[in-house]
Amino acid sequence: PQPLDEEELARLLEPGGALSRIFPEYEHRSQQVAMLRAIVRGFNEGKHWMIEAGTGVGKSLAYLIPAALWAMRNGERVVISTNTINLQEQLLQKDIPILQRLLSESGLADGSALRVALLKGRAHYLCPARLTHLRHAGPASVEEMRVLAKILVWLPTTQTGDGDELYLPTPVERALWARLSADNETCTAEVCAAWGEGGCFLHRARKAAEAAHLIIVNHALLFADAATQNMVLPEHRHLIIDEAHHLEQAATKQLTVEIDRFGLLRLLQEAESAREHRGGLVGALLQLGRNLPPALRNTLAGMTRRLSDAAEAARTGVDVLMNALTAFLEETAPGSGEYARKVLLTGAERNRPAWAAVEQAWELLAVRWGAIQEALNAIRAALTELLDHGFTEVEEALGLANGLSHDFEKIRQALEAAIRKPAPDTVYWLEGHVGEGNWARVGLYAAPLDVGPLVRRHLLEPKRCVIMTSATLRTVDRERQEPSFAHLKNRLGAWEMEELALDSPFDYRRNALLYLVTDIPEPGQAGYQRAVEQAILEAARTIGGRTMVLFTAYAPLRRAARALAAPLARVGIAVYEQGDGSSRRQLVERFRSAERAVLLGTRSLWEGVDIPGEALSCLVITRLPFEVPDEPVFAARSTQYRDPFLDYAVPEAVLRFRQGFGRLIRSRSDRGVVLILDRRITSRSYGAWFLMALPPCTIHRGPLSEIGPVVQAWLESSTGR
Ligand code: SF4
């Protein structure tokens, strides 16, 4: 391959370079240049790099420039993966247009010739073949009619067929979309006319991706590709993973298998539904039969009946199994209150008598499941033979039979492993919710214990250059007492990656005050919640709102919202709380545009929220963000460590803590205060690691009663008021 000229590329970002000619307000950042240089070396030398780049480094441009030039000059695709849609939108709408101008302005390449494609998972795209089928059969309910109408109005206007462009708020509408989406792993050009004629959106998106220089995807798609032996993404040797601190979680989520009553019954319904107008395999077979000679029609009808009967018979088996699982959950996770109950299925749990009932139930269902699979195989064999004899009309039914057969086998394997033959590299757990005395949403789950081997096998080993980047990749090394990539490298099996840590160009010492409250009870002790509420009240009243509070759970958030609403309303400050039905985006928007408001948030507000300027002047972290210890995947992974708390729980919490802290200072001129209301940060030895992982800011230790004056003094000293 043709190497990139490191100096030539670095000059683009230097003072007086092409970027500053296009944007006179552009500020030179040495960290951005250092990041670009490392990535150029990664591409040239075929090496993997892990790069932590603090807030404000401008990392997107630092990787987009080398990626685009490498792809254009060498005719090789580069895949860029993000965790969130927000970042994908930012890349497409803001950074790539800048990149294109920059390439043209500098004369390094014709920016308009840069081809960029966004590729999403199959379930995002409408499947025209399924839509035609539904239109042909006619909608079976009012909901179906409504969704169909929405789709038909939207269809002529869409370029992409991406369902995210549609507004489908109800679960019923979304379930119907799922049936109309391209989420059928087995369709191919042989069995689908739309594919061949270029009418398939998924196929079009894939073709665009194949022709692109840069392909933008998300982490989930990376692992869907890994799980399907690279059937999802076009071949590529260069990969940039932004928001890489989410890679393990994204892989776990993508590879988690969930089995519940609803899913099992839906699958059975697809096999047994004998009503022609419902579509599905049986409908397709009945329709097909009409065009066949009587003898063949009868044979096919007999096979179809066997399938329907077998599926019907399996229904009771599903009930027995789900009841046994619910009884097991009831025995192992008793208690009252409406919250999710989860039980990690360890060897000890599997030795309980109640588990024997689960095994028996599966034994019974497995036989019936096998009968369905046999019936499906007979149908597939018959259809294949017909196809071999030139009956091309069987293509659609064969495609459906193959898809269904694949789904049944996948579930059989998953249940067999979860119940009878657990694999040592997999975490299994049961989960259910209790509401009004009844169990609901009981499910059996399986997730990879360790994603490291997968990352190595599918990402690091086969690729020539992988760049992982984020503002938060490092935790603290216990022995050396300094920031280190070791924890993340361990989790991802990425030991050999080169590493680079780049500080934020922002002046935290001047602009961020870290206030550690010293005289409040520790979380869990009496009086803690009251102290938290008092601290928030004090800060918000002093500065007139402009405060975002990060909780680690909903219950204390709701209690605080109830306690604070009236006293803050009296001074004209509104309280917005996550969980009130608004989306995250709406909440943040409302908070940003309100003059006097407090925003109370949990998990999803700890990161990705960007509120520059005075709208957010005080960030309150109520509690160090430790994972709930009995969260099954976390608990199972903890057992891999000699000291699970210090070696696993603390580093994970440090990463989240750094993300939370990062919400405050979003630009060079931002200034504000971070209040830490978890005294363990000063009273416990591990607290020092949380502090060590932050950029060097001004630290103040003080009592609750001084929050108001200290916060006020800090903010006034900056604005000169
Ligand atoms: S190729 Fe598959 S996804 Fe595309 S239209 Fe045909 S069946 Fe649907």
XYZ file of C-alpha atoms and ligand atoms in Angstrom:
729
model
C 0.000 0.000 0.000
C 0.977 3.602 -0.552
C 2.033 5.050 2.825
C 0.736 8.364 4.141
C 3.120 11.292 4.562
C 2.957 12.055 8.292
C 4.391 15.573 7.953
C 2.095 16.482 5.096
C -0.982 15.445 7.089
C 0.184 17.043 10.330
C 0.658 20.360 8.509
C -3.095 20.486 7.836
C -3.721 20.987 11.548
C -0.723 23.181 12.350
C -1.089 26.969 12.797
C -1.391 28.488 9.321
C -2.374 25.083 7.878
C -5.351 24.397 5.630
C -7.788 23.964 8.523
C -7.023 27.382 9.975
C -7.396 28.916 6.514
C -10.917 27.495 6.212
C -11.879 28.262 9.811
C -10.020 31.319 11.110
C -11.456 30.664 14.598
C -9.900 27.194 14.626
C -7.557 26.703 17.580
C -4.407 24.696 17.163
C -4.190 21.749 19.585
C -0.923 19.880 19.865
C -2.822 16.823 21.184
C -4.860 16.620 17.992
C -1.695 16.639 15.894
C -0.123 13.966 18.115
C -3.197 11.793 17.697
C -3.182 12.190 13.924
C 0.510 11.263 13.797
C -0.060 8.080 15.822
C -2.903 7.060 13.534
C -0.832 7.719 10.420
C 1.844 5.436 11.865
C -0.820 2.828 12.640
C -1.950 2.840 9.004
C 1.586 2.923 7.581
C 3.074 0.253 9.830
C -0.028 -1.918 10.178
C -0.263 -1.537 13.961
C -3.125 -1.319 16.434
C -3.361 1.754 18.653
C -5.375 2.519 21.767
C -5.635 6.294 22.109
C -7.238 8.154 24.968
C -7.951 11.727 23.927
C -9.453 14.051 26.550
C -12.459 16.284 25.901
C -11.764 18.949 23.299
C -8.843 17.249 21.519
C -10.842 17.061 18.288
C -10.355 13.360 17.829
C -12.849 12.814 14.996
C -10.860 14.948 12.592
C -7.614 13.428 13.846
C -8.761 9.999 12.651
C -10.938 11.026 9.704
C -8.077 12.722 7.838
C -5.729 9.690 7.745
C -8.637 7.275 7.253
C -10.003 9.163 4.234
C -6.627 9.647 2.583
C -5.621 6.041 3.155
C -8.895 4.811 1.670
C -8.758 7.132 -1.348
C -5.112 6.530 -2.184
C -5.065 2.795 -1.612
C -8.571 1.936 -2.769
C -9.280 0.245 0.571
C -12.315 0.735 2.784
C -11.963 1.998 6.332
C -14.742 1.170 8.792
C -15.540 3.649 11.571
C -17.612 2.330 14.438
C -19.388 4.403 17.093
C -21.515 3.414 20.050
C -24.190 6.069 19.688
C -26.378 7.515 16.951
C -25.408 10.976 18.243
C -21.809 10.482 17.221
C -22.805 9.014 13.853
C -24.907 12.108 13.198
C -22.087 14.388 14.272
C -19.655 12.618 11.937
C -22.004 12.722 8.961
C -23.420 16.196 9.402
C -20.494 18.115 10.832
C -17.106 16.429 10.627
C -17.232 14.816 7.192
C -18.286 18.015 5.377
C -15.353 19.765 7.117
C -13.063 16.915 6.105
C -14.180 17.176 2.478
C -13.510 20.908 2.367
C -10.178 20.386 4.055
C -9.079 17.753 1.535
C -10.007 19.970 -1.406
C -8.608 23.181 0.094
C -5.270 21.540 0.879
C -5.051 19.980 -2.566
C -4.388 16.563 -1.015
C -7.492 15.036 -2.611
C -10.777 15.949 -4.225
C -13.053 16.113 -1.180
C -16.183 15.682 -3.275
C -14.872 12.319 -4.484
C -14.838 10.940 -0.942
C -17.604 8.353 -0.639
C -19.067 7.794 2.816
C -21.795 5.265 3.646
C -23.793 4.648 6.786
C -24.640 1.001 7.307
C -27.052 -0.230 9.954
C -28.279 -3.617 11.161
C -30.735 -5.618 9.032
C -33.691 -4.868 11.288
C -33.451 -1.166 10.387
C -34.331 -1.689 6.721
C -37.731 -2.336 5.227
C -37.970 -5.626 3.347
C -39.961 -4.917 0.151
C -40.661 -8.634 -0.327
C -42.333 -8.897 3.071
C -44.212 -5.663 2.441
C -45.540 -6.968 -0.878
C -46.640 -10.114 0.870
C -48.538 -8.197 3.548
C -50.174 -5.921 0.977
C -51.202 -8.939 -1.008
C -52.625 -10.732 2.021
C -54.189 -7.540 3.404
C -53.782 -6.256 6.971
C -55.309 -8.460 9.663
C -55.973 -5.745 12.256
C -56.464 -2.022 12.699
C -52.876 -1.671 13.944
C -51.533 -3.467 10.902
C -53.576 -1.183 8.699
C -52.199 1.890 10.472
C -48.576 0.787 10.151
C -49.128 -0.223 6.555
C -50.602 3.209 5.790
C -47.647 4.955 7.450
C -45.197 2.881 5.460
C -46.979 3.445 2.166
C -46.994 7.218 2.660
C -43.330 7.193 3.639
C -42.103 4.768 1.002
C -41.949 7.153 -1.987
C -40.058 9.705 0.124
C -37.348 7.484 1.576
C -33.961 6.995 0.010
C -32.753 4.487 2.551
C -35.759 2.434 3.699
C -34.442 2.969 7.235
C -37.276 2.490 9.741
C -35.679 5.070 12.059
C -37.251 7.675 9.766
C -40.711 6.427 10.753
C -42.553 7.256 13.942
C -43.744 3.963 15.427
C -44.406 4.679 19.092
C -46.371 1.635 20.250
C -44.978 -1.850 20.917
C -47.581 -3.312 18.536
C -46.415 -1.032 15.733
C -42.797 -1.862 16.406
C -43.559 -5.593 16.472
C -45.197 -5.296 13.071
C -42.214 -3.355 11.769
C -40.001 -6.197 12.966
C -42.018 -8.561 10.784
C -41.643 -6.253 7.798
C -37.975 -5.520 8.291
C -35.117 -7.225 6.487
C -34.208 -9.112 9.655
C -34.101 -12.518 8.039
C -30.577 -13.814 7.886
C -31.201 -16.342 5.165
C -32.574 -14.332 2.244
C -30.345 -14.212 -0.803
C -30.450 -13.303 -4.437
C -31.584 -16.845 -5.301
C -34.805 -16.606 -3.370
C -35.709 -12.956 -3.740
C -36.662 -11.074 -6.861
C -36.427 -7.659 -5.158
C -32.766 -8.336 -4.395
C -31.918 -8.999 -8.004
C -33.876 -6.005 -9.303
C -32.196 -3.546 -6.957
C -35.416 -2.914 -5.015
C -34.049 -4.181 -1.715
C -32.996 -1.370 0.635
C -30.652 -3.578 2.616
C -28.947 -4.703 -0.544
C -28.660 -1.117 -1.766
C -27.136 -0.004 1.555
C -24.643 -2.849 1.328
C -23.721 -1.977 -2.236
C -23.181 1.646 -1.222
C -21.001 0.429 1.651
C -19.003 -1.758 -0.692
C -18.303 1.222 -2.929
C -17.517 3.615 -0.055
C -14.159 4.805 1.214
C -15.476 5.252 4.749
C -18.237 3.069 6.187
C -19.864 4.281 9.380
C -21.386 1.577 11.575
C -22.096 1.010 15.239
C -20.457 -1.411 17.656
C -23.499 -3.691 17.595
C -23.070 -4.178 13.857
C -19.364 -4.954 14.280
C -20.282 -7.853 16.522
C -23.220 -8.933 14.386
C -20.618 -9.212 11.631
C -18.375 -11.241 13.919
C -21.240 -13.547 14.905
C -22.161 -14.272 11.277
C -18.658 -14.983 9.953
C -18.367 -11.560 8.314
C -21.640 -11.721 6.410
C -22.669 -8.210 7.423
C -19.829 -5.847 6.560
C -17.838 -5.643 3.345
C -14.283 -6.842 3.666
C -12.019 -4.334 5.397
C -8.586 -4.368 6.997
C -8.711 -0.994 8.720
C -11.043 -0.201 11.561
C -11.493 2.809 13.824
C -13.507 2.280 16.982
C -14.624 5.518 18.604
C -16.333 5.490 22.018
C -14.265 2.350 22.543
C -14.911 2.307 26.285
C -18.309 0.852 25.335
C -16.958 -1.973 23.245
C -17.242 -4.691 25.878
C -20.750 -3.688 26.849
C -21.866 -3.396 23.213
C -20.430 -6.823 22.398
C -22.117 -8.348 25.432
C -25.456 -6.820 24.523
C -25.258 -7.824 20.877
C -24.303 -11.404 21.700
C -26.802 -11.902 24.524
C -29.476 -14.446 23.678
C -32.855 -13.905 25.308
C -35.567 -16.533 25.411
C -39.008 -15.740 26.772
C -42.567 -16.953 26.436
C -43.496 -14.256 23.944
C -40.595 -15.053 21.617
C -41.203 -18.812 21.758
C -44.916 -18.474 21.096
C -44.338 -16.043 18.251
C -42.029 -18.527 16.597
C -44.562 -21.313 17.041
C -47.239 -19.085 15.617
C -45.205 -18.550 12.477
C -45.055 -22.307 12.021
C -48.643 -23.116 12.874
C -50.631 -20.195 11.528
C -52.930 -21.913 9.065
C -54.787 -18.771 8.152
C -53.640 -17.964 4.690
C -54.026 -14.226 5.002
C -51.609 -14.090 7.950
C -48.749 -14.696 5.591
C -45.782 -16.679 6.881
C -44.705 -20.083 5.700
C -48.051 -21.849 5.978
C -49.791 -19.089 4.030
C -47.134 -19.249 1.341
C -47.422 -23.048 1.114
C -51.201 -22.974 0.813
C -50.989 -20.378 -1.894
C -48.306 -22.341 -3.686
C -50.360 -25.531 -3.545
C -53.017 -23.977 -5.767
C -50.617 -23.905 -8.713
C -49.357 -27.453 -8.317
C -50.696 -30.709 -9.734
C -53.149 -32.421 -7.289
C -50.741 -35.172 -6.192
C -48.024 -32.702 -5.272
C -50.544 -30.376 -3.679
C -51.752 -33.186 -1.417
C -48.241 -34.177 -0.393
C -47.434 -30.585 0.463
C -50.733 -30.163 2.323
C -49.921 -33.258 4.404
C -46.510 -31.840 5.299
C -48.004 -28.481 6.155
C -50.525 -30.136 8.467
C -47.781 -32.066 10.227
C -45.920 -28.823 10.808
C -49.008 -27.043 12.154
C -49.873 -29.966 14.426
C -46.337 -30.218 15.788
C -46.266 -26.479 16.488
C -49.675 -26.638 18.156
C -48.508 -29.517 20.353
C -45.411 -27.582 21.423
C -47.491 -24.749 22.906
C -48.258 -26.625 26.104
C -44.579 -27.557 26.324
C -43.686 -23.852 26.253
C -46.178 -23.181 29.046
C -44.778 -25.979 31.200
C -41.213 -24.753 30.681
C -41.998 -21.108 31.397
C -43.978 -22.078 34.505
C -41.062 -24.171 35.757
C -38.670 -21.255 35.169
C -41.019 -18.873 36.977
C -41.327 -21.272 39.926
C -37.535 -21.485 40.063
C -37.243 -17.713 40.062
C -39.850 -17.462 42.797
C -37.892 -19.862 44.961
C -34.469 -18.338 44.364
C -35.370 -14.639 44.214
C -38.152 -14.148 46.752
C -39.172 -10.781 48.127
C -41.735 -8.140 47.525
C -41.655 -4.879 45.648
C -41.809 -4.169 41.961
C -38.374 -4.513 40.492
C -36.472 -6.880 38.241
C -35.328 -10.116 39.898
C -32.278 -11.786 38.465
C -30.684 -15.099 39.325
C -27.273 -16.087 38.058
C -27.417 -19.772 37.142
C -24.361 -21.131 38.902
C -23.623 -24.807 39.541
C -25.109 -24.483 43.020
C -28.357 -23.031 41.703
C -28.644 -25.823 39.172
C -28.471 -28.366 42.009
C -31.724 -27.172 43.538
C -34.716 -29.513 43.187
C -36.660 -26.774 41.392
C -34.090 -26.879 38.584
C -34.862 -30.562 37.999
C -38.399 -29.479 37.109
C -36.963 -27.047 34.552
C -34.858 -29.836 33.029
C -37.860 -32.130 32.816
C -39.941 -29.426 31.172
C -37.263 -28.857 28.550
C -36.935 -32.587 27.946
C -40.619 -32.666 27.103
C -40.505 -29.571 24.932
C -37.313 -30.693 23.172
C -39.120 -33.735 21.762
C -41.914 -31.565 20.376
C -39.449 -29.015 19.115
C -37.637 -31.815 17.304
C -40.903 -32.826 15.607
C -41.333 -29.273 14.282
C -37.792 -29.265 12.957
C -38.345 -32.616 11.250
C -41.535 -31.328 9.633
C -39.683 -28.229 8.457
C -36.852 -30.311 7.039
C -39.317 -32.432 5.089
C -40.895 -29.287 3.636
C -37.506 -27.830 2.731
C -36.451 -31.049 1.026
C -39.693 -31.181 -0.971
C -39.444 -27.535 -1.999
C -35.798 -27.883 -2.982
C -36.701 -30.815 -5.179
C -39.467 -28.804 -6.815
C -37.039 -25.955 -7.403
C -34.576 -28.383 -8.972
C -37.353 -29.410 -11.337
C -37.888 -25.855 -12.456
C -40.800 -24.799 -10.190
C -39.430 -21.329 -9.488
C -42.690 -20.326 -7.740
C -41.484 -22.210 -4.662
C -38.668 -19.705 -4.062
C -40.512 -17.548 -1.566
C -41.824 -20.487 0.472
C -38.373 -22.061 0.463
C -36.832 -18.824 1.710
C -39.375 -18.692 4.538
C -38.861 -22.370 5.410
C -35.099 -21.901 5.546
C -35.475 -18.821 7.753
C -37.849 -20.583 10.122
C -35.705 -23.677 10.276
C -32.699 -21.530 11.155
C -34.652 -19.765 13.939
C -35.916 -23.034 15.453
C -32.432 -24.516 15.489
C -30.970 -21.386 17.067
C -33.498 -21.509 19.908
C -33.070 -25.264 20.385
C -29.320 -24.889 20.746
C -29.710 -21.961 23.131
C -32.179 -23.803 25.383
C -30.170 -27.008 25.339
C -27.052 -25.113 26.409
C -28.773 -22.947 29.012
C -30.650 -25.815 30.644
C -28.698 -29.003 30.098
C -25.211 -28.286 28.822
C -23.970 -24.906 30.016
C -20.770 -23.772 28.301
C -17.976 -22.594 30.622
C -17.450 -19.408 28.602
C -21.073 -18.285 28.893
C -23.035 -16.563 31.654
C -26.608 -17.797 32.098
C -29.257 -16.107 34.151
C -32.975 -15.877 34.742
C -34.779 -12.599 34.951
C -38.348 -11.587 35.712
C -40.446 -8.718 37.013
C -43.072 -8.811 39.703
C -45.989 -6.476 39.286
C -49.214 -6.620 41.315
C -48.270 -10.022 42.670
C -47.729 -11.597 39.245
C -44.553 -12.508 37.471
C -44.076 -10.938 34.085
C -41.422 -10.898 31.399
C -39.655 -13.993 32.702
C -36.717 -14.764 30.455
C -33.692 -17.002 30.218
C -30.514 -15.247 29.110
C -27.065 -16.233 27.902
C -24.144 -13.846 27.380
C -20.418 -14.292 26.745
C -18.394 -14.354 29.964
C -15.451 -12.783 28.252
C -15.560 -10.798 25.020
C -11.753 -10.625 24.804
C -11.335 -13.796 22.697
C -13.978 -12.498 20.289
C -12.366 -9.094 19.972
C -9.034 -10.760 19.285
C -10.358 -13.320 16.830
C -12.654 -11.037 14.855
C -11.197 -7.569 15.198
C -7.557 -7.502 16.215
C -6.049 -10.583 14.576
C -7.563 -10.385 11.090
C -7.216 -6.596 10.708
C -4.127 -4.746 9.614
C -4.798 -1.669 11.741
C -7.365 -1.119 14.490
C -7.589 2.212 16.307
C -9.575 2.324 19.549
C -10.260 5.747 20.958
C -12.361 7.556 23.554
C -12.013 10.293 26.155
C -12.013 7.624 28.858
C -10.027 4.446 28.367
C -7.675 4.474 31.345
C -8.259 3.519 34.956
C -5.602 3.419 37.668
C -2.925 0.767 38.040
C -3.054 -0.478 41.647
C 0.610 -1.281 41.989
C 2.058 1.693 40.214
C -0.644 4.095 41.407
C -0.909 5.814 38.051
C -3.381 5.986 35.154
C -3.185 2.907 32.969
C -4.805 1.196 29.969
C -4.281 -2.231 31.579
C -7.859 -2.790 32.764
C -9.470 -2.139 29.388
C -6.759 -4.027 27.531
C -7.439 -7.004 29.775
C -11.175 -6.847 29.264
C -10.749 -6.675 25.479
C -7.830 -9.079 25.158
C -5.993 -6.181 23.521
C -2.662 -6.509 25.306
C -0.419 -5.830 22.330
C -2.003 -2.570 21.250
C 0.279 0.476 21.175
C -0.952 3.137 23.574
C -1.142 6.893 23.701
C -2.807 9.164 26.273
C -3.509 12.780 25.350
C -4.710 15.321 27.887
C -7.580 17.634 27.256
C -6.456 21.056 26.018
C -8.840 22.666 28.525
C -7.465 24.363 31.621
C -9.229 22.376 34.349
C -7.194 23.843 37.186
C -8.466 27.291 36.288
C -11.988 26.355 35.283
C -13.145 23.341 37.283
C -13.568 23.254 41.035
C -13.981 19.807 42.540
C -15.831 20.195 45.834
C -15.549 17.119 48.066
C -18.181 17.298 50.783
C -16.593 15.968 53.958
C -19.317 15.904 56.593
C -22.162 13.884 55.139
C -23.059 10.244 55.883
C -21.812 7.593 53.463
C -24.295 6.177 50.939
C -26.510 3.637 52.671
C -26.102 5.273 56.099
C -28.939 7.063 57.851
C -29.338 10.658 56.768
C -27.478 10.272 53.468
C -30.447 10.939 51.186
C -31.444 14.031 53.181
C -27.912 15.370 52.976
C -27.899 14.844 49.201
C -31.137 16.780 48.862
C -29.823 19.563 51.063
C -26.634 19.867 49.029
C -28.539 20.062 45.738
C -30.890 22.665 47.185
C -28.003 24.728 48.459
C -26.116 24.693 45.162
C -29.147 25.257 42.937
C -30.528 28.097 45.048
C -27.180 29.849 45.132
C -26.605 29.871 41.387
C -30.237 29.942 40.209
C -30.564 26.397 38.841
C -27.954 25.536 36.170
C -27.311 22.269 38.000
C -27.298 18.709 36.716
C -27.407 15.902 39.265
C -26.229 12.390 38.442
C -27.734 9.480 40.379
C -26.947 5.791 40.033
C -30.535 4.543 40.491
C -34.092 5.745 39.970
C -35.413 5.355 43.520
C -33.190 8.025 45.159
C -33.672 10.243 42.092
C -37.439 10.139 42.498
C -37.204 10.764 46.237
C -34.976 13.773 45.607
C -37.325 15.085 42.909
C -40.251 14.912 45.327
C -38.323 16.606 48.115
C -36.864 19.370 45.946
C -39.768 20.338 43.697
C -41.564 22.649 46.163
C -38.603 24.487 47.746
C -37.025 25.075 44.332
C -40.328 26.151 42.782
C -40.562 28.833 45.486
C -37.420 30.444 44.101
C -38.513 29.995 40.497
C -36.370 26.949 39.671
C -37.886 24.075 37.696
C -36.948 20.450 38.357
C -36.683 18.082 35.391
C -36.288 14.427 36.163
C -35.345 11.504 34.018
C -38.071 8.885 33.963
C -40.951 11.363 33.672
C -41.767 10.010 30.217
C -39.649 12.479 28.215
C -36.818 11.239 26.071
C -33.256 11.985 27.095
C -32.888 14.424 24.232
C -36.075 16.319 25.183
C -34.988 16.558 28.812
C -31.564 17.898 27.958
C -33.056 20.376 25.486
C -35.534 21.641 28.070
C -32.804 22.009 30.655
C -30.481 23.763 28.231
C -33.063 26.322 27.175
C -34.567 26.944 30.629
C -33.134 29.870 32.522
C -33.457 28.383 35.965
C -33.593 24.612 36.113
C -32.183 21.550 37.798
C -31.892 18.306 35.864
C -31.909 15.021 37.774
C -30.602 12.111 35.759
C -29.493 8.541 36.070
C -27.370 6.161 33.995
C -27.784 7.534 30.464
C -27.044 11.126 31.494
C -23.615 10.181 32.820
C -22.319 10.387 29.284
C -22.913 11.817 25.842
C -24.602 14.937 27.244
C -23.076 18.088 25.829
C -24.223 21.321 27.491
C -21.562 23.979 27.003
C -21.797 27.410 28.594
C -23.514 28.683 31.709
C -26.629 26.499 31.384
C -24.631 23.845 33.214
C -22.453 25.406 35.890
C -22.743 22.860 38.663
C -22.562 19.105 38.258
C -23.489 16.983 41.257
C -22.273 13.389 41.463
C -24.325 11.847 44.228
C -22.572 8.524 44.426
C -19.542 6.717 43.017
C -21.033 4.754 40.109
C -20.402 1.166 41.178
C -22.232 -1.558 39.298
C -24.937 -3.377 41.285
C -22.952 -6.371 42.623
C -25.579 -8.993 41.837
C -26.030 -7.931 38.204
C -25.507 -11.412 36.670
C -22.916 -10.645 33.989
C -21.000 -8.385 36.347
C -21.151 -10.975 39.145
C -19.945 -13.753 36.843
C -17.102 -11.626 35.486
C -16.115 -10.626 39.025
C -15.259 -14.234 39.783
C -12.379 -13.991 37.295
C -10.477 -11.681 39.666
C -8.459 -12.377 42.795
C -9.848 -9.242 44.389
C -13.125 -8.637 42.540
C -13.841 -5.329 44.215
C -10.501 -3.588 43.804
C -9.518 -5.215 40.516
C -12.851 -5.112 38.722
C -15.611 -3.123 40.438
C -13.422 -0.078 41.152
C -11.857 0.249 37.657
C -15.287 -0.079 36.031
C -16.664 2.597 38.357
C -13.655 4.843 37.662
C -14.395 4.749 33.922
C -18.018 5.727 34.503
C -17.018 8.386 37.026
C -14.672 9.983 34.500
C -17.490 10.068 31.948
C -19.798 11.734 34.466
C -17.166 14.305 35.415
C -16.620 15.052 31.726
C -20.127 16.562 31.442
C -19.061 19.828 33.113
C -16.373 21.406 30.966
C -17.332 21.242 27.294
C -15.376 24.151 25.844
C -12.287 26.200 26.552
C -14.319 28.976 28.171
C -16.578 26.746 30.309
C -16.260 27.100 34.034
C -18.026 25.322 36.855
C -18.121 23.168 39.949
C -18.385 19.412 40.426
C -19.857 18.475 43.798
C -19.081 14.966 45.011
C -21.581 13.764 47.596
C -20.039 10.342 48.173
C -17.704 10.663 51.123
C -15.991 7.376 50.288
C -13.902 9.336 47.797
C -11.965 10.736 50.749
C -12.643 8.177 53.491
C -11.643 4.996 51.603
C -8.239 4.213 50.197
C -9.628 3.408 46.746
C -11.191 6.904 46.632
C -7.782 8.249 45.636
C -7.950 6.299 42.359
C -11.098 8.142 41.357
C -9.364 11.454 41.972
C -6.189 10.334 40.242
C -8.154 9.482 37.100
C -9.488 13.030 36.694
C -7.739 15.856 34.873
C -5.826 18.046 37.349
C -8.483 20.445 38.661
C -8.742 22.648 41.747
C -9.875 20.590 44.737
C -11.729 21.934 47.750
C -12.663 19.817 50.770
C -15.406 21.331 52.859
C -18.638 20.878 54.799
C -22.155 20.824 53.430
C -22.897 24.219 54.924
C -20.228 25.934 52.826
C -21.379 24.694 49.444
C -23.333 27.874 48.667
C -20.632 30.449 49.396
C -17.792 28.422 47.865
C -19.692 27.686 44.652
C -20.734 31.298 44.338
C -17.230 32.611 44.936
C -15.779 30.227 42.346
C -18.249 31.161 39.650
C -18.031 34.875 40.360
C -14.270 34.894 40.268
C -14.497 33.646 36.702
C -17.096 36.004 35.349
C -15.831 39.060 37.173
C -19.276 39.738 38.595
S -33.350 -9.711 -0.328
Fe -34.172 -10.232 1.668
S -34.399 -8.246 2.692
Fe -34.154 -7.812 0.536
S -36.229 -7.665 -0.222
Fe -35.553 -9.768 -0.538
S -36.259 -10.888 1.257
Fe -36.335 -8.701 1.723
